[in-house]
Short mmCIF file of C-alpha atoms in Angstrom, two decimals:
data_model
loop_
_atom_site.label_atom_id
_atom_site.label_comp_id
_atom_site.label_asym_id
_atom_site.label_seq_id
_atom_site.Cartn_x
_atom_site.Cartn_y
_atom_site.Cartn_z
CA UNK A 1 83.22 76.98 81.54
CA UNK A 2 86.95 75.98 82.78
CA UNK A 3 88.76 78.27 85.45
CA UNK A 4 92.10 79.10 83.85
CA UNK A 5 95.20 77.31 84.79
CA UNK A 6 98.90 78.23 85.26
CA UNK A 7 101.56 76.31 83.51
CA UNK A 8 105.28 76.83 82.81
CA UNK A 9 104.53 77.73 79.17
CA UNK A 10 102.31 80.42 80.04
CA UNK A 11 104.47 82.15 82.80
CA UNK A 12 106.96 82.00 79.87
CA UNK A 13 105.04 84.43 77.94
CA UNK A 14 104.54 86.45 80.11
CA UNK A 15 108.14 88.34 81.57
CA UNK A 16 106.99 89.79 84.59
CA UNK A 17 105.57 86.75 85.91
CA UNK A 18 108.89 84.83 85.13
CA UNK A 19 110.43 87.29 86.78
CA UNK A 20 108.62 87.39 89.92
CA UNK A 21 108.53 83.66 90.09
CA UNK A 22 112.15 83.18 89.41
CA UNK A 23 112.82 85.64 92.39
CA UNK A 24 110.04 83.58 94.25
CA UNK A 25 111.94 80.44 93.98
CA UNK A 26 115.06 81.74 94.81
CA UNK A 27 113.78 83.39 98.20
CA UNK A 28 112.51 79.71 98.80
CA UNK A 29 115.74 78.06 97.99
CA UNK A 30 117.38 80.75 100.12
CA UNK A 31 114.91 79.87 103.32
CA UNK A 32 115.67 75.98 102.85
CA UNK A 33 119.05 75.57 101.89
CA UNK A 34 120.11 78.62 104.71
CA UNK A 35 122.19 75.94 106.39
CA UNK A 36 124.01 74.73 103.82
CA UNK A 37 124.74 78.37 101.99
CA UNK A 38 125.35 80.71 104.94
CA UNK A 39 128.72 81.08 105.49
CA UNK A 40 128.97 81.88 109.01
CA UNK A 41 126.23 81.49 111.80
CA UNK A 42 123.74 83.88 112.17
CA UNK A 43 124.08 84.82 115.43
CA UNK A 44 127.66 84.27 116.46
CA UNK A 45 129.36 87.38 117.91
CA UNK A 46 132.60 88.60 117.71
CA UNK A 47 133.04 92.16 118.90
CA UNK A 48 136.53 92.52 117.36
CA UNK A 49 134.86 92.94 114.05
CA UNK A 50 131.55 94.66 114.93
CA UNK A 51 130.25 97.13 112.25
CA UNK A 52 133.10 96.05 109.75
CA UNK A 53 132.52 96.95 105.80
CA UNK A 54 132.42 94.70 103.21
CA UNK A 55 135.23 92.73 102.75
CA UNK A 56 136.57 89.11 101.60
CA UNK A 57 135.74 87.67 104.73
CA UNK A 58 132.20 89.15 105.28
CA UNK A 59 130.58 89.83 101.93
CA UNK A 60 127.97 92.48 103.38
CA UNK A 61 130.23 93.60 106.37
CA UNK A 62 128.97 92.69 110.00
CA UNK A 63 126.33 94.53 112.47
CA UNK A 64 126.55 96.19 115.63
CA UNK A 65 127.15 92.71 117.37
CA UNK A 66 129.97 91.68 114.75
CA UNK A 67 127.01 89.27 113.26
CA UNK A 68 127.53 88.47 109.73
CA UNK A 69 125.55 90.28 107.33
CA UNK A 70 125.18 87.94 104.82
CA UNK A 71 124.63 84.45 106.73
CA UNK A 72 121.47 86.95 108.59
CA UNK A 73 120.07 88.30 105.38
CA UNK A 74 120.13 84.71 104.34
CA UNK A 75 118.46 83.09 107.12
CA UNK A 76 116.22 86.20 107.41
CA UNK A 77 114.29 84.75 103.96
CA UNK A 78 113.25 82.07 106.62
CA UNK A 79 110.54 84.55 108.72
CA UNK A 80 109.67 86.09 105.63
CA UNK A 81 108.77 82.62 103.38
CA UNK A 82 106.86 81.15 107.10
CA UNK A 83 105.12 84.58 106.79
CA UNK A 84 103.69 84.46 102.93
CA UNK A 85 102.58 80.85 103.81
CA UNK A 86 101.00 81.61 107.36
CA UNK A 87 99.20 84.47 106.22
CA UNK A 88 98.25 82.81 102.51
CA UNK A 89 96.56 80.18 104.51
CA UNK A 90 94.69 82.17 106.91
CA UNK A 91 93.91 85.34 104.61
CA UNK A 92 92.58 84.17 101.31
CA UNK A 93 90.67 81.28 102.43
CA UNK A 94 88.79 83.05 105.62
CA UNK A 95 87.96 86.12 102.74
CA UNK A 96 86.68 83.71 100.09
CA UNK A 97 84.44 81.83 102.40
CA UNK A 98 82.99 84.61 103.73
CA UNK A 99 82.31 86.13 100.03
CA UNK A 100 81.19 82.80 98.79
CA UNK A 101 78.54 82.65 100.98
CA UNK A 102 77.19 85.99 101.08
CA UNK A 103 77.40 85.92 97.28
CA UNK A 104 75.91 82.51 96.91
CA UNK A 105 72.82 82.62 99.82
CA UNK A 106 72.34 86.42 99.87
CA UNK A 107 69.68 87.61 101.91
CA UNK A 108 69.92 88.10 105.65
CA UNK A 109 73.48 85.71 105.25
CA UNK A 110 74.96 88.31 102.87
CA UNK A 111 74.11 90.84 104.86
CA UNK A 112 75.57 89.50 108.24
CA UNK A 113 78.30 88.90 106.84
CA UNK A 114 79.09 91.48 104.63
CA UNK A 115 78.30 94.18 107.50
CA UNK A 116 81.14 92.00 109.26
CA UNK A 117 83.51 92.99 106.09
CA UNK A 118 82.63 96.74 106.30
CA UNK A 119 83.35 96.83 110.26
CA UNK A 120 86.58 95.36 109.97
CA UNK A 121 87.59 97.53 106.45
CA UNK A 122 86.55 100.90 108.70
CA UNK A 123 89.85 100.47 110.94
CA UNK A 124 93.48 100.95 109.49
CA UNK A 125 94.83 97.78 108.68
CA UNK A 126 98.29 98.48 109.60
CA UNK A 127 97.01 100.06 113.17
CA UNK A 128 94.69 97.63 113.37
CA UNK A 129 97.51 94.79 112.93
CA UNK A 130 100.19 96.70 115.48
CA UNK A 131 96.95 96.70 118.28
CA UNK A 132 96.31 92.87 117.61
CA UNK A 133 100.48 92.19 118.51
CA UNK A 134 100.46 94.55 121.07
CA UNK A 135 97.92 92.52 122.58
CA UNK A 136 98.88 89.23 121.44
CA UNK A 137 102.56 89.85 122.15
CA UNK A 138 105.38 89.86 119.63
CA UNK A 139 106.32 86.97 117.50
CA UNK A 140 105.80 85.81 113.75
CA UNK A 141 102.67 83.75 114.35
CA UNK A 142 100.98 86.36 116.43
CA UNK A 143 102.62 88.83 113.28
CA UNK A 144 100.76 86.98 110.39
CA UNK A 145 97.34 86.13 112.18
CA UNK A 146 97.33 89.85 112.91
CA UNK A 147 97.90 90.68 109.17
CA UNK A 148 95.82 88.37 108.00
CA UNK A 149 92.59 88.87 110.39
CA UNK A 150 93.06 92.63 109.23
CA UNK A 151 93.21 91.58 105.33
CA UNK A 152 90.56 89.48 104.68
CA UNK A 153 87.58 91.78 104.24
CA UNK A 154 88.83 92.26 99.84
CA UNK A 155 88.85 88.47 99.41
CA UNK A 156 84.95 89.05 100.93
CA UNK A 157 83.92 91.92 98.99
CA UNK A 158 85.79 90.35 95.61
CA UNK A 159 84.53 86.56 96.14
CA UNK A 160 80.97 88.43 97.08
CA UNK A 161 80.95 90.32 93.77
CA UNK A 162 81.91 87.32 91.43
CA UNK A 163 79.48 84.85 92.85
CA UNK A 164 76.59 86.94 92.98
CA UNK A 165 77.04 87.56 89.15
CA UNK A 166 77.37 83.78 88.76
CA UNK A 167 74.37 82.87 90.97
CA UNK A 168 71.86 83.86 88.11
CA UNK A 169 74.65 82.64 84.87
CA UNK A 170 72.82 80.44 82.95
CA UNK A 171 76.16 78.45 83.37
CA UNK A 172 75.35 77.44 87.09
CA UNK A 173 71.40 77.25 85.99
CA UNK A 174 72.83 74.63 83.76
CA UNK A 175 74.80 72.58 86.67
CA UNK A 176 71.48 72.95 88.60
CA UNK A 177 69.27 71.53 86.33
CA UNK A 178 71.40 68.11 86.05
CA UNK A 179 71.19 68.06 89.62
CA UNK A 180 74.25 69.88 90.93
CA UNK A 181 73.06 72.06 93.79
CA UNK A 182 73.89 73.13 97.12
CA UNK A 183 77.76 72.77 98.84
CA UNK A 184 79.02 70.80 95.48
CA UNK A 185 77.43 73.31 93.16
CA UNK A 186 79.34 75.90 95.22
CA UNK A 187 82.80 73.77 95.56
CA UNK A 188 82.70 72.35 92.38
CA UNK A 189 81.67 75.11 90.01
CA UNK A 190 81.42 78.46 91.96
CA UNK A 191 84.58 78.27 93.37
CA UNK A 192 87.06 77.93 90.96
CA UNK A 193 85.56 80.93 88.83
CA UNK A 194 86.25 82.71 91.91
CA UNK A 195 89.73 81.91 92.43
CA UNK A 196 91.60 83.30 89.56
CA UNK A 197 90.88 86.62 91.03
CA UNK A 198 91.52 85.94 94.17
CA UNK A 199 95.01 84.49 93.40
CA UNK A 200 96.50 87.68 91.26
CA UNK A 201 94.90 89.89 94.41
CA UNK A 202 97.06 87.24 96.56
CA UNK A 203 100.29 88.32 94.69
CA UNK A 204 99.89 91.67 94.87
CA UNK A 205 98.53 92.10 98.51
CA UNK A 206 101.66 89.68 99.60
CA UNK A 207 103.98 92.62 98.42
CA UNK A 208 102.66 94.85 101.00
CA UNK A 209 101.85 92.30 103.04
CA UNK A 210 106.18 92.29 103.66
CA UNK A 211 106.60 95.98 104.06
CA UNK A 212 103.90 95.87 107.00
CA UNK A 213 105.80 92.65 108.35
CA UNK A 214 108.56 94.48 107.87
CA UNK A 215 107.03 97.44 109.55
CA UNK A 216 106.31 95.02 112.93
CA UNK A 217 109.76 93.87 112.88
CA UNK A 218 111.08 97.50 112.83
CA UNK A 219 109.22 98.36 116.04
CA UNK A 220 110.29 95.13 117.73
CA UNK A 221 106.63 93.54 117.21
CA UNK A 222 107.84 90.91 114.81
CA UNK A 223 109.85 87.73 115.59
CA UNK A 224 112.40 87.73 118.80
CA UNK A 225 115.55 88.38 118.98
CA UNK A 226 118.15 87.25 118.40
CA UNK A 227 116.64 85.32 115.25
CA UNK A 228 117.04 86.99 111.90
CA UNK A 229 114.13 88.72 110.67
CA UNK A 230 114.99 91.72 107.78
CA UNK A 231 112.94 94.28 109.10
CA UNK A 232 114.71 94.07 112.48
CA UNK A 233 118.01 94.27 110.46
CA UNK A 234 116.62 97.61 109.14
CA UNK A 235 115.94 99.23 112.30
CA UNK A 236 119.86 98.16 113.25
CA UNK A 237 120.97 99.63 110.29
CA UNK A 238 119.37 102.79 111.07
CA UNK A 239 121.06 103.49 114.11
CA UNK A 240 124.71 103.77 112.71
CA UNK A 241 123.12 104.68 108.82
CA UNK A 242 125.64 107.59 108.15
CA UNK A 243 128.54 105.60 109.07
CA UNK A 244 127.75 102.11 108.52
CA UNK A 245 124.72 102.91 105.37
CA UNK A 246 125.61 98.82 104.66
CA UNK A 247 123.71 97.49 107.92
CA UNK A 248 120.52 98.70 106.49
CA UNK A 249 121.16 98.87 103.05
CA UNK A 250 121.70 95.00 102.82
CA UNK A 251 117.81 94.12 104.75
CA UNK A 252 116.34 96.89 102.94
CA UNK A 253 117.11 95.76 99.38
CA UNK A 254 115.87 92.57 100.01
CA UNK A 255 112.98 93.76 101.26
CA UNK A 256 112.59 95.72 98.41
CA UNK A 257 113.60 93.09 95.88
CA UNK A 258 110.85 90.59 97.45
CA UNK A 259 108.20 92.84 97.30
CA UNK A 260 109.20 93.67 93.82
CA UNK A 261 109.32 90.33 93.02
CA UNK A 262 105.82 89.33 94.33
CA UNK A 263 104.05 92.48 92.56
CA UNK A 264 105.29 91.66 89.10
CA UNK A 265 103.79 88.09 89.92
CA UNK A 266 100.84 89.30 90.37
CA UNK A 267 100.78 91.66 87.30
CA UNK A 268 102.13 88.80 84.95
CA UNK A 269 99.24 86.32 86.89
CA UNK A 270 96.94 89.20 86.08
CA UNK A 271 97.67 88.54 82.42
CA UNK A 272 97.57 84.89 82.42
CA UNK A 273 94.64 84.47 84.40
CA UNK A 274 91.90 87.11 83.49
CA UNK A 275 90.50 86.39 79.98
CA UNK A 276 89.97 90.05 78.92
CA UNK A 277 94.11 89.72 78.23
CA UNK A 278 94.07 86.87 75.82
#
């Protein structure tokens, strides 16, 4: 039994996945290249043109600072990209673990550790994630470990699920039998049956996983100023929103674009990797 793979020919059947990924890359291209494509720094002033409309000169118009709309929205794919990564490498891997080995062990382990899962899945995420930066102060590190130490518990419960079916498969009884037991039994052949599912849930949690960055940066809890950061953008915007609508049009359709983006990934992932849609 092979876990299923992704390749270019398969996200090309499947339009929502292109899609998602195209938008994907282009938010990463955005990030990288924000130097080279931004037309004006981020986060020079010039009061003489502040909340200006669209125009030649300044595509988007300019904020209450005369800040250029569309060099910020531009460098503000750099907080959001940093956040997908930071909290992909905290989130899935800590959930998995812990599902692994309450799936694979059971016993008193499971039930440590999945009593763990419940307790943290009883508070609000979102609350939950504004108390851990209120404590930890406000910045995009302290942002995504809060997220992602308030996310984990479905990667448990879903890895914990999937491996205890596998644990009596006659496919692992197989691996056993020729000698394949304990942490390689669990890395080699547990693991990546596991992580299809974990991946599509991934791509769709990453979509809200925005909106409540987002959410942080609206309040002020997300990344100082005066660094670009979308969700701050919005809460600009909102100020002067029946004058200016632009200001918080611009950060909001992005927002809205990415987390688009990232839940037709998962869908089209969804297809490709979960054999009931062959």
């Amino acid at each position: 039994m092979a876990s299923p793979a992704i390749s270019f020919s398969a996200l090309r059947r499947s339009p929502s996945a292109l899609i998602g990924a195209s938008v994907l890359v282009l938010l990463i291209f955005m990030a990288l290249a924000a130097p080279l494509i931004a037309p004006y720094d981020p986060n020079l002033q010039d009061s003489a043109i502040r909340l200006a409309a669209p125009s030649w000169q300044h595509w988007l118009g300019t904020d209450g600072f005369g800040r250029d709309l569309l060099s910020r929205l531009i460098y503000g794919a750099q907080p959001t990209l940093l956040l997908i990564v930071l909290v992909t490498v905290l989130m899935a891997p800590l959930g998995v673990a812990v599902g692994l080995l309450a799936g694979f062990f059971g016993g008193f382990t499971e039930r440590v550790l999945m009593r763990l899962t419940d307790i943290v899945m009883s508070f609000p995420r979102l609350v939950l994630a504004f108390a851990f930066v209120a404590i930890l102060g406000p910045g995009l590190v302290n942002g995504a470990l809060a997220l992602a130490l308030t996310s984990w518990p479905a990667y448990a419960r879903l890895a914990r699920v999937e491996t205890s079916a596998l644990a009596s498969s006659d496919y692992l009884a197989a691996a056993s039998m020729v000698g394949i037991r304990g942490p390689r039994l669990l890395l080699g052949h547990v693991l990546p049956l596991v992580l299809p599912s974990a991946i599509i849930r991934l791509a769709l949690d990453l979509a809200g996983i925005i909106l409540a960055a987002a959410g942080l940066g609206f309040l002020g809890l997300g990344v100082r100023p005066p660094m670009a950061e979308w969700g701050s953008m919005v809460a600009d915007g909102t100020k002067v929103i029946f004058d200016q609508w632009w200001i918080a049009a611009a950060p909001g359709l992005a927002i809205f674009a990415t987390s688009l983006a990232l839940n037709l990934l998962g869908d089209g992932l969804r297809d490709i990797l979960d054999p009931r849609h062959d």
